[in-house]
Each structure stands twice: as C-alpha cells, then as structure tokens.
Amino acid sequence: EAGVVQSPRYKIIEKKQPVAFWCNPISGHNTLYWYRQNLGQGPELLIRYENEEAVDDSQLPKDRFSAERLKGVDSTLKIQPAELGDSAVYLCASSCRDCVSNNEQFFGPGTRLTVL
Amino acid sequence: AQSVTQLDSQVPVFEEAPVELRCNYSSSVSVYLFWYVQYPNQGLQLLLKYLSGSTLVESINGFEAEFNKSQTSFHLRKPSVHISDTAEYFCAVSHNQGGKLIFGQGTELSVKP
C-alpha cells in the first residue's frame, strides 16, 4: 500500500512569490491534515479536512494561506505571497475512521520550503 | 488548552545503555497520547500510543511508555538502545481520535558506539 505522497520534496523561492504544495493521502482515508513544522519544533496543525470539508482551520493564516480538497481525495496548500517566516517543513497526514488503523495519522515525507 | 513539554531537547547515550525520554502534558480533559519517531529525511512514524486500558504500552522494537495520570506524564523508555534508534522523537496528545495532534518540541536521541 502506498503511503502519503507529497510533492515537491523541496522548494526554494524568493519572498513575495507564491508557492503550492500537493498531497495525496492513503487510498480510502477520509481525513487529511496539513501541519507546519518549524526548525527545532514539533509540527503544528494548519488545517484538517473530513472528506472535502475543512473542519478545523483555526490555525491557518488566512490572509496568505489557502487550501483545498475539492473531491475529498488529494489536497493543495498554497501560500501567496510567501514571507521569510514561512520557511518550514509542511507535512501532510491522513487517517481513516472506519479502518483497522483506527484513526492513526500517517504522515508523508513533507515539503521543505525555504524562502529567501 | 492542551500543551506538551518534552524536557530534553537532546539525549546522547551509548549503545546498549538504557534511555528515558521525558514527556509531560497539560490538559483539562481526557487525552490520547502518542510517541512518534522521525528518522533523518523521513516522515513521522507512529511508535506507540495510549488510548485506554493498560497504562503501559509497548512498541514492536522494544520501546515502552507508561501513562501516569497523576503526574500527567508519558515517558518513553528502552532498556538497551541500538545505533539504529538514533532519530528525533516527538510526544503528542489529542483529545479525540482523529482530531489534531499537539506535539512537543521533540527530543533528539543520539546513540553512540
């Protein structure tokens, strides 16, 4: 079974440029999460989806960040415009409520963003 | 509000020695507790979890953690570490299954020969 897929793995941009990250969760997983992990810190939730509905986006900086999961499968996280402080690793995770894994969150390898 | 504190940012230890990585949490409601491991250039992997029942939980590679409600702790232990255990370890809590995880700052375990 394929795990959570994220692309790109690395991205370097200049400040004020836009950037987008893509995530494909494990097949059949209805819940999708985006976390941000700053250097030397633990991940922090940005947004959580149940199917195509964003059920927790309280930590998403909505002035510059947006996310979508239009068909309830893959998801895109966008930053526009990027700031220096957005440099971090962006992690995607997925989970399944009615599976043997019982809501365990499976993480992708992350996208490391560097804003210059 | 929930929070997680990992008391040690780095733990150096020699191979075959015992290790304890400390984790304390604060929460006004019941919690689920997790330890995740992150090997270099890889994603987070679940190591073990406490949901209910026995307060001592074990992983398949020899780690164990004990939920102590009175001390609000969930320390991770291994009686004899290997070089391959070198990684970053994160403690996390959640107050519902499938809900957001709140992570600690991480502990870098470095096992030396």
mmCIF file of N, CA and C in Angstrom, chain A:
data_model
loop_
_atom_site.group_PDB
_atom_site.id
_atom_site.type_symbol
_atom_site.label_atom_id
_atom_site.label_comp_id
_atom_site.label_asym_id
_atom_site.label_seq_id
_atom_site.Cartn_x
_atom_site.Cartn_y
_atom_site.Cartn_z
ATOM 1 N N GLU A 1 0.857 -1.201 0.000
ATOM 2 C CA GLU A 1 0.000 0.000 0.000
ATOM 3 C C GLU A 1 0.880 1.234 0.000
ATOM 4 N N ALA A 2 0.604 2.169 -0.921
ATOM 5 C CA ALA A 2 1.387 3.395 -0.983
ATOM 6 C C ALA A 2 1.062 4.250 0.227
ATOM 7 N N GLY A 3 2.045 4.974 0.688
ATOM 8 C CA GLY A 3 1.849 5.887 1.800
ATOM 9 C C GLY A 3 1.351 7.225 1.322
ATOM 10 N N VAL A 4 1.413 8.208 2.199
ATOM 11 C CA VAL A 4 1.034 9.575 1.851
ATOM 12 C C VAL A 4 2.115 10.161 0.942
ATOM 13 N N VAL A 5 1.677 10.695 -0.179
ATOM 14 C CA VAL A 5 2.610 11.240 -1.162
ATOM 15 C C VAL A 5 2.543 12.758 -1.143
ATOM 16 N N GLN A 6 3.708 13.388 -1.106
ATOM 17 C CA GLN A 6 3.768 14.836 -1.143
ATOM 18 C C GLN A 6 4.747 15.275 -2.225
ATOM 19 N N SER A 7 4.415 16.385 -2.857
ATOM 20 C CA SER A 7 5.353 16.980 -3.805
ATOM 21 C C SER A 7 5.178 18.490 -3.809
ATOM 22 N N PRO A 8 6.266 19.226 -4.119
ATOM 23 C CA PRO A 8 7.622 18.712 -4.245
ATOM 24 C C PRO A 8 8.213 18.369 -2.887
ATOM 25 N N ARG A 9 9.367 17.748 -2.850
ATOM 26 C CA ARG A 9 10.031 17.472 -1.581
ATOM 27 C C ARG A 9 10.777 18.698 -1.072
ATOM 28 N N TYR A 10 11.249 19.489 -1.983
ATOM 29 C CA TYR A 10 11.987 20.706 -1.618
ATOM 30 C C TYR A 10 11.550 21.847 -2.543
ATOM 31 N N LYS A 11 11.519 23.052 -1.962
ATOM 32 C CA LYS A 11 11.155 24.209 -2.754
ATOM 33 C C LYS A 11 11.876 25.425 -2.195
ATOM 34 N N ILE A 12 12.539 26.150 -3.086
ATOM 35 C CA ILE A 12 13.219 27.387 -2.700
ATOM 36 C C ILE A 12 12.622 28.504 -3.533
ATOM 37 N N ILE A 13 12.145 29.534 -2.855
ATOM 38 C CA ILE A 13 11.538 30.665 -3.559
ATOM 39 C C ILE A 13 12.009 31.961 -2.911
ATOM 40 N N GLU A 14 11.789 33.056 -3.619
ATOM 41 C CA GLU A 14 12.058 34.360 -3.039
ATOM 42 C C GLU A 14 10.790 34.875 -2.367
ATOM 43 N N LYS A 15 10.996 35.719 -1.363
ATOM 44 C CA LYS A 15 9.829 36.266 -0.660
ATOM 45 C C LYS A 15 8.925 37.006 -1.632
ATOM 46 N N LYS A 16 7.658 37.003 -1.297
ATOM 47 C CA LYS A 16 6.582 37.605 -2.069
ATOM 48 C C LYS A 16 6.131 36.741 -3.250
ATOM 49 N N GLN A 17 6.854 35.634 -3.503
ATOM 50 C CA GLN A 17 6.411 34.728 -4.563
ATOM 51 C C GLN A 17 5.339 33.780 -4.031
ATOM 52 N N PRO A 18 4.487 33.235 -4.912
ATOM 53 C CA PRO A 18 3.527 32.218 -4.488
ATOM 54 C C PRO A 18 4.169 30.835 -4.514
ATOM 55 N N VAL A 19 3.596 29.911 -3.746
ATOM 56 C CA VAL A 19 4.075 28.526 -3.741
ATOM 57 C C VAL A 19 2.895 27.613 -3.411
ATOM 58 N N ALA A 20 2.953 26.421 -3.947
ATOM 59 C CA ALA A 20 1.879 25.450 -3.695
ATOM 60 C C ALA A 20 2.475 24.092 -3.395
ATOM 61 N N PHE A 21 1.826 23.378 -2.485
ATOM 62 C CA PHE A 21 2.233 22.030 -2.102
ATOM 63 C C PHE A 21 1.075 21.094 -2.377
ATOM 64 N N TRP A 22 1.415 19.879 -2.785
ATOM 65 C CA TRP A 22 0.385 18.902 -3.118
ATOM 66 C C TRP A 22 0.521 17.677 -2.240
ATOM 67 N N CYS A 23 -0.624 17.089 -1.894
ATOM 68 C CA CYS A 23 -0.636 15.899 -1.047
ATOM 69 C C CYS A 23 -1.668 14.908 -1.564
ATOM 70 N N ASN A 24 -1.264 13.663 -1.673
ATOM 71 C CA ASN A 24 -2.200 12.587 -2.000
ATOM 72 C C ASN A 24 -2.232 11.623 -0.825
ATOM 73 N N PRO A 25 -3.348 11.530 -0.123
ATOM 74 C CA PRO A 25 -3.404 10.682 1.077
ATOM 75 C C PRO A 25 -3.457 9.196 0.724
ATOM 76 N N ILE A 26 -3.394 8.378 1.734
ATOM 77 C CA ILE A 26 -3.545 6.945 1.537
ATOM 78 C C ILE A 26 -4.961 6.673 1.026
ATOM 79 N N SER A 27 -5.071 5.786 0.073
ATOM 80 C CA SER A 27 -6.367 5.491 -0.534
ATOM 81 C C SER A 27 -7.395 5.094 0.523
ATOM 82 N N GLY A 28 -8.556 5.732 0.459
ATOM 83 C CA GLY A 28 -9.619 5.401 1.395
ATOM 84 C C GLY A 28 -9.625 6.207 2.676
ATOM 85 N N HIS A 29 -8.581 6.993 2.891
ATOM 86 C CA HIS A 29 -8.525 7.815 4.108
ATOM 87 C C HIS A 29 -9.373 9.062 3.915
ATOM 88 N N ASN A 30 -10.355 9.240 4.799
ATOM 89 C CA ASN A 30 -11.272 10.355 4.640
ATOM 90 C C ASN A 30 -10.767 11.642 5.289
ATOM 91 N N THR A 31 -9.867 11.514 6.250
ATOM 92 C CA THR A 31 -9.378 12.697 6.967
ATOM 93 C C THR A 31 -7.971 13.053 6.483
ATOM 94 N N LEU A 32 -7.783 14.328 6.183
ATOM 95 C CA LEU A 32 -6.489 14.813 5.712
ATOM 96 C C LEU A 32 -6.078 16.017 6.543
ATOM 97 N N TYR A 33 -4.812 16.064 6.899
ATOM 98 C CA TYR A 33 -4.270 17.116 7.752
ATOM 99 C C TYR A 33 -3.077 17.777 7.060
ATOM 100 N N TRP A 34 -2.962 19.077 7.262
ATOM 101 C CA TRP A 34 -1.734 19.802 6.919
ATOM 102 C C TRP A 34 -1.128 20.342 8.216
ATOM 103 N N TYR A 35 0.140 20.019 8.433
ATOM 104 C CA TYR A 35 0.875 20.526 9.582
ATOM 105 C C TYR A 35 2.080 21.329 9.073
ATOM 106 N N ARG A 36 2.514 22.283 9.893
ATOM 107 C CA ARG A 36 3.762 23.006 9.613
ATOM 108 C C ARG A 36 4.737 22.712 10.745
ATOM 109 N N GLN A 37 5.968 22.380 10.357
ATOM 110 C CA GLN A 37 6.999 22.087 11.347
ATOM 111 C C GLN A 37 8.153 23.069 11.163
ATOM 112 N N ASN A 38 8.261 23.995 12.108
ATOM 113 C CA ASN A 38 9.380 24.931 12.087
ATOM 114 C C ASN A 38 10.637 24.236 12.619
ATOM 115 N N LEU A 39 11.769 24.757 12.260
ATOM 116 C CA LEU A 39 13.041 24.156 12.647
ATOM 117 C C LEU A 39 13.154 24.027 14.163
ATOM 118 N N GLY A 40 13.434 22.826 14.618
ATOM 119 C CA GLY A 40 13.608 22.598 16.048
ATOM 120 C C GLY A 40 12.315 22.534 16.840
ATOM 121 N N GLN A 41 11.197 22.447 16.153
ATOM 122 C CA GLN A 41 9.891 22.398 16.820
ATOM 123 C C GLN A 41 9.104 21.183 16.383
ATOM 124 N N GLY A 42 8.053 20.892 17.114
ATOM 125 C CA GLY A 42 7.134 19.856 16.681
ATOM 126 C C GLY A 42 6.152 20.410 15.664
ATOM 127 N N PRO A 43 5.507 19.548 14.907
ATOM 128 C CA PRO A 43 4.521 20.010 13.932
ATOM 129 C C PRO A 43 3.328 20.690 14.599
ATOM 130 N N GLU A 44 2.726 21.639 13.884
ATOM 131 C CA GLU A 44 1.520 22.322 14.337
ATOM 132 C C GLU A 44 0.467 22.243 13.244
ATOM 133 N N LEU A 45 -0.748 21.913 13.643
ATOM 134 C CA LEU A 45 -1.818 21.754 12.661
ATOM 135 C C LEU A 45 -2.173 23.082 12.017
ATOM 136 N N LEU A 46 -2.291 23.056 10.687
ATOM 137 C CA LEU A 46 -2.792 24.218 9.953
ATOM 138 C C LEU A 46 -4.273 24.043 9.620
ATOM 139 N N ILE A 47 -4.614 22.854 9.115
ATOM 140 C CA ILE A 47 -5.988 22.623 8.683
ATOM 141 C C ILE A 47 -6.264 21.127 8.651
ATOM 142 N N ARG A 48 -7.503 20.773 8.947
ATOM 143 C CA ARG A 48 -7.932 19.366 8.901
ATOM 144 C C ARG A 48 -9.191 19.256 8.060
ATOM 145 N N TYR A 49 -9.219 18.289 7.166
ATOM 146 C CA TYR A 49 -10.363 18.018 6.307
ATOM 147 C C TYR A 49 -11.018 16.690 6.680
ATOM 148 N N GLU A 50 -12.340 16.703 6.701
ATOM 149 C CA GLU A 50 -13.125 15.473 6.705
ATOM 150 C C GLU A 50 -13.757 15.403 5.328
ATOM 151 N N ASN A 51 -13.260 14.461 4.513
ATOM 152 C CA ASN A 51 -13.647 14.429 3.091
ATOM 153 C C ASN A 51 -13.303 15.785 2.465
ATOM 154 N N GLU A 52 -14.250 16.483 1.868
ATOM 155 C CA GLU A 52 -13.912 17.757 1.226
ATOM 156 C C GLU A 52 -14.165 18.965 2.123
ATOM 157 N N GLU A 53 -14.610 18.721 3.350
ATOM 158 C CA GLU A 53 -14.959 19.826 4.248
ATOM 159 C C GLU A 53 -13.818 20.134 5.219
ATOM 160 N N ALA A 54 -13.450 21.402 5.292
ATOM 161 C CA ALA A 54 -12.455 21.848 6.262
ATOM 162 C C ALA A 54 -13.134 21.974 7.615
ATOM 163 N N VAL A 55 -12.798 21.108 8.560
ATOM 164 C CA VAL A 55 -13.488 21.099 9.854
ATOM 165 C C VAL A 55 -12.694 21.801 10.949
ATOM 166 N N ASP A 56 -11.419 22.069 10.698
ATOM 167 C CA ASP A 56 -10.605 22.806 11.661
ATOM 168 C C ASP A 56 -9.547 23.576 10.896
ATOM 169 N N ASP A 57 -9.779 24.871 10.724
ATOM 170 C CA ASP A 57 -8.783 25.716 10.053
ATOM 171 C C ASP A 57 -8.422 26.906 10.924
ATOM 172 N N SER A 58 -8.596 26.749 12.223
ATOM 173 C CA SER A 58 -8.391 27.860 13.144
ATOM 174 C C SER A 58 -6.943 28.346 13.185
ATOM 175 N N GLN A 59 -6.000 27.472 12.834
ATOM 176 C CA GLN A 59 -4.594 27.842 12.875
ATOM 177 C C GLN A 59 -4.051 28.246 11.509
ATOM 178 N N LEU A 60 -4.885 28.309 10.512
ATOM 179 C CA LEU A 60 -4.429 28.655 9.168
ATOM 180 C C LEU A 60 -4.410 30.178 9.008
ATOM 181 N N PRO A 61 -3.257 30.770 8.701
ATOM 182 C CA PRO A 61 -3.194 32.238 8.485
ATOM 183 C C PRO A 61 -3.909 32.592 7.181
ATOM 184 N N LYS A 62 -5.136 32.962 7.304
ATOM 185 C CA LYS A 62 -5.986 33.047 6.120
ATOM 186 C C LYS A 62 -5.679 34.239 5.214
ATOM 187 N N ASP A 63 -4.867 35.173 5.699
ATOM 188 C CA ASP A 63 -4.536 36.297 4.838
ATOM 189 C C ASP A 63 -3.628 35.871 3.686
ATOM 190 N N ARG A 64 -2.844 34.811 3.895
ATOM 191 C CA ARG A 64 -1.914 34.415 2.832
ATOM 192 C C ARG A 64 -1.960 32.928 2.506
ATOM 193 N N PHE A 65 -2.561 32.139 3.373
ATOM 194 C CA PHE A 65 -2.619 30.698 3.162
ATOM 195 C C PHE A 65 -4.019 30.293 2.696
ATOM 196 N N SER A 66 -4.061 29.338 1.788
ATOM 197 C CA SER A 66 -5.334 28.752 1.395
ATOM 198 C C SER A 66 -5.111 27.276 1.127
ATOM 199 N N ALA A 67 -6.180 26.514 1.241
ATOM 200 C CA ALA A 67 -6.088 25.076 0.993
ATOM 201 C C ALA A 67 -7.385 24.618 0.359
ATOM 202 N N GLU A 68 -7.275 23.516 -0.372
ATOM 203 C CA GLU A 68 -8.482 22.946 -0.952
ATOM 204 C C GLU A 68 -8.345 21.438 -1.060
ATOM 205 N N ARG A 69 -9.494 20.797 -1.031
ATOM 206 C CA ARG A 69 -9.574 19.341 -1.202
ATOM 207 C C ARG A 69 -10.896 19.088 -1.928
ATOM 208 N N LEU A 70 -10.930 19.507 -3.172
ATOM 209 C CA LEU A 70 -12.173 19.632 -3.906
ATOM 210 C C LEU A 70 -12.965 18.330 -4.029
ATOM 211 N N LYS A 71 -12.301 17.219 -4.270
ATOM 212 C CA LYS A 71 -13.012 15.956 -4.480
ATOM 213 C C LYS A 71 -12.851 15.032 -3.281
ATOM 214 N N GLY A 72 -12.367 15.584 -2.180
ATOM 215 C CA GLY A 72 -12.213 14.768 -0.984
ATOM 216 C C GLY A 72 -11.111 13.744 -1.059
ATOM 217 N N VAL A 73 -10.176 13.937 -1.999
ATOM 218 C CA VAL A 73 -9.067 12.986 -2.101
ATOM 219 C C VAL A 73 -7.762 13.766 -1.887
ATOM 220 N N ASP A 74 -7.124 14.209 -3.004
ATOM 221 C CA ASP A 74 -5.875 14.943 -2.836
ATOM 222 C C ASP A 74 -6.144 16.392 -2.448
ATOM 223 N N SER A 75 -5.088 17.045 -1.995
ATOM 224 C CA SER A 75 -5.236 18.397 -1.462
ATOM 225 C C SER A 75 -4.059 19.261 -1.876
ATOM 226 N N THR A 76 -4.313 20.554 -1.965
ATOM 227 C CA THR A 76 -3.278 21.538 -2.266
ATOM 228 C C THR A 76 -3.275 22.611 -1.199
ATOM 229 N N LEU A 77 -2.096 22.967 -0.738
ATOM 230 C CA LEU A 77 -1.897 24.062 0.210
ATOM 231 C C LEU A 77 -1.110 25.145 -0.507
ATOM 232 N N LYS A 78 -1.621 26.372 -0.441
ATOM 233 C CA LYS A 78 -0.972 27.468 -1.162
ATOM 234 C C LYS A 78 -0.602 28.604 -0.213
ATOM 235 N N ILE A 79 0.501 29.256 -0.527
ATOM 236 C CA ILE A 79 0.913 30.456 0.191
ATOM 237 C C ILE A 79 1.125 31.552 -0.852
ATOM 238 N N GLN A 80 0.466 32.678 -0.632
ATOM 239 C CA GLN A 80 0.623 33.792 -1.557
ATOM 240 C C GLN A 80 0.314 35.101 -0.849
ATOM 241 N N PRO A 81 1.300 35.988 -0.705
ATOM 242 C CA PRO A 81 2.715 35.814 -1.041
ATOM 243 C C PRO A 81 3.482 35.191 0.121
ATOM 244 N N ALA A 82 4.567 34.518 -0.184
ATOM 245 C CA ALA A 82 5.372 33.899 0.869
ATOM 246 C C ALA A 82 6.217 34.945 1.593
ATOM 247 N N GLU A 83 6.431 34.708 2.883
ATOM 248 C CA GLU A 83 7.283 35.561 3.700
ATOM 249 C C GLU A 83 8.453 34.726 4.237
ATOM 250 N N LEU A 84 9.468 35.418 4.697
ATOM 251 C CA LEU A 84 10.653 34.732 5.206
ATOM 252 C C LEU A 84 10.291 33.736 6.320
ATOM 253 N N GLY A 85 9.349 34.133 7.154
ATOM 254 C CA GLY A 85 8.955 33.293 8.285
ATOM 255 C C GLY A 85 8.179 32.042 7.895
ATOM 256 N N ASP A 86 7.851 31.909 6.620
ATOM 257 C CA ASP A 86 7.135 30.709 6.174
ATOM 258 C C ASP A 86 8.075 29.546 5.912
ATOM 259 N N SER A 87 9.375 29.790 5.977
ATOM 260 C CA SER A 87 10.339 28.699 5.799
ATOM 261 C C SER A 87 10.100 27.638 6.872
ATOM 262 N N ALA A 88 9.832 26.424 6.443
ATOM 263 C CA ALA A 88 9.470 25.339 7.350
ATOM 264 C C ALA A 88 9.295 24.067 6.528
ATOM 265 N N VAL A 89 8.994 22.984 7.224
ATOM 266 C CA VAL A 89 8.593 21.753 6.544
ATOM 267 C C VAL A 89 7.082 21.637 6.659
ATOM 268 N N TYR A 90 6.416 21.413 5.540
ATOM 269 C CA TYR A 90 4.965 21.294 5.508
ATOM 270 C C TYR A 90 4.626 19.810 5.354
ATOM 271 N N LEU A 91 3.958 19.305 6.368
ATOM 272 C CA LEU A 91 3.651 17.880 6.445
ATOM 273 C C LEU A 91 2.181 17.628 6.157
ATOM 274 N N CYS A 92 1.922 16.606 5.400
ATOM 275 C CA CYS A 92 0.558 16.155 5.159
ATOM 276 C C CYS A 92 0.383 14.807 5.853
ATOM 277 N N ALA A 93 -0.780 14.594 6.420
ATOM 278 C CA ALA A 93 -1.085 13.318 7.059
ATOM 279 C C ALA A 93 -2.512 12.915 6.703
ATOM 280 N N SER A 94 -2.799 11.627 6.817
ATOM 281 C CA SER A 94 -4.167 11.176 6.578
ATOM 282 C C SER A 94 -4.525 10.094 7.581
ATOM 283 N N SER A 95 -5.820 9.938 7.790
ATOM 284 C CA SER A 95 -6.291 8.900 8.701
ATOM 285 C C SER A 95 -7.646 8.387 8.230
ATOM 286 N N CYS A 96 -8.026 7.248 8.772
ATOM 287 C CA CYS A 96 -9.280 6.588 8.378
ATOM 288 C C CYS A 96 -10.044 6.197 9.624
ATOM 289 N N ARG A 97 -11.265 6.693 9.742
ATOM 290 C CA ARG A 97 -12.070 6.452 10.931
ATOM 291 C C ARG A 97 -12.549 5.019 11.047
ATOM 292 N N ASP A 98 -12.893 4.394 9.931
ATOM 293 C CA ASP A 98 -13.521 3.078 9.962
ATOM 294 C C ASP A 98 -12.586 1.965 9.507
ATOM 295 N N CYS A 99 -11.288 2.192 9.703
ATOM 296 C CA CYS A 99 -10.303 1.199 9.273
ATOM 297 C C CYS A 99 -9.667 0.528 10.483
ATOM 298 N N VAL A 100 -8.946 -0.530 10.212
ATOM 299 C CA VAL A 100 -8.210 -1.234 11.264
ATOM 300 C C VAL A 100 -7.237 -0.290 11.962
ATOM 301 N N SER A 101 -6.707 0.666 11.202
ATOM 302 C CA SER A 101 -5.740 1.611 11.763
ATOM 303 C C SER A 101 -6.375 2.577 12.758
ATOM 304 N N ASN A 102 -7.746 2.630 12.762
ATOM 305 C CA ASN A 102 -8.459 3.310 13.846
ATOM 306 C C ASN A 102 -7.966 4.731 14.110
ATOM 307 N N ASN A 103 -8.059 5.563 13.082
ATOM 308 C CA ASN A 103 -7.738 6.979 13.230
ATOM 309 C C ASN A 103 -6.254 7.298 13.401
ATOM 310 N N GLU A 104 -5.386 6.317 13.257
ATOM 311 C CA GLU A 104 -3.947 6.615 13.318
ATOM 312 C C GLU A 104 -3.599 7.546 12.161
ATOM 313 N N GLN A 105 -2.820 8.589 12.463
ATOM 314 C CA GLN A 105 -2.403 9.526 11.435
ATOM 315 C C GLN A 105 -1.108 9.036 10.797
ATOM 316 N N PHE A 106 -1.127 8.899 9.469
ATOM 317 C CA PHE A 106 0.046 8.505 8.698
ATOM 318 C C PHE A 106 0.582 9.756 8.004
ATOM 319 N N PHE A 107 1.875 9.988 8.163
ATOM 320 C CA PHE A 107 2.480 11.215 7.659
ATOM 321 C C PHE A 107 3.248 10.978 6.363
ATOM 322 N N GLY A 108 3.207 11.980 5.499
ATOM 323 C CA GLY A 108 4.064 11.993 4.333
ATOM 324 C C GLY A 108 5.453 12.491 4.688
ATOM 325 N N PRO A 109 6.376 12.488 3.710
ATOM 326 C CA PRO A 109 7.769 12.900 3.985
ATOM 327 C C PRO A 109 7.936 14.401 4.145
ATOM 328 N N GLY A 110 6.928 15.167 3.738
ATOM 329 C CA GLY A 110 6.999 16.617 3.909
ATOM 330 C C GLY A 110 7.586 17.347 2.713
ATOM 331 N N THR A 111 7.289 18.637 2.648
ATOM 332 C CA THR A 111 7.906 19.550 1.682
ATOM 333 C C THR A 111 8.689 20.588 2.470
ATOM 334 N N ARG A 112 9.984 20.642 2.195
ATOM 335 C CA ARG A 112 10.827 21.627 2.886
ATOM 336 C C ARG A 112 10.848 22.906 2.070
ATOM 337 N N LEU A 113 10.268 23.971 2.633
ATOM 338 C CA LEU A 113 10.204 25.264 1.954
ATOM 339 C C LEU A 113 11.263 26.202 2.521
ATOM 340 N N THR A 114 12.015 26.803 1.623
ATOM 341 C CA THR A 114 12.972 27.846 2.001
ATOM 342 C C THR A 114 12.594 29.119 1.266
ATOM 343 N N VAL A 115 12.354 30.165 2.039
ATOM 344 C CA VAL A 115 12.008 31.464 1.461
ATOM 345 C C VAL A 115 13.201 32.400 1.646
ATOM 346 N N LEU A 116 13.732 32.907 0.535
ATOM 347 C CA LEU A 116 14.929 33.756 0.579
ATOM 348 C C LEU A 116 14.560 35.237 0.492
#
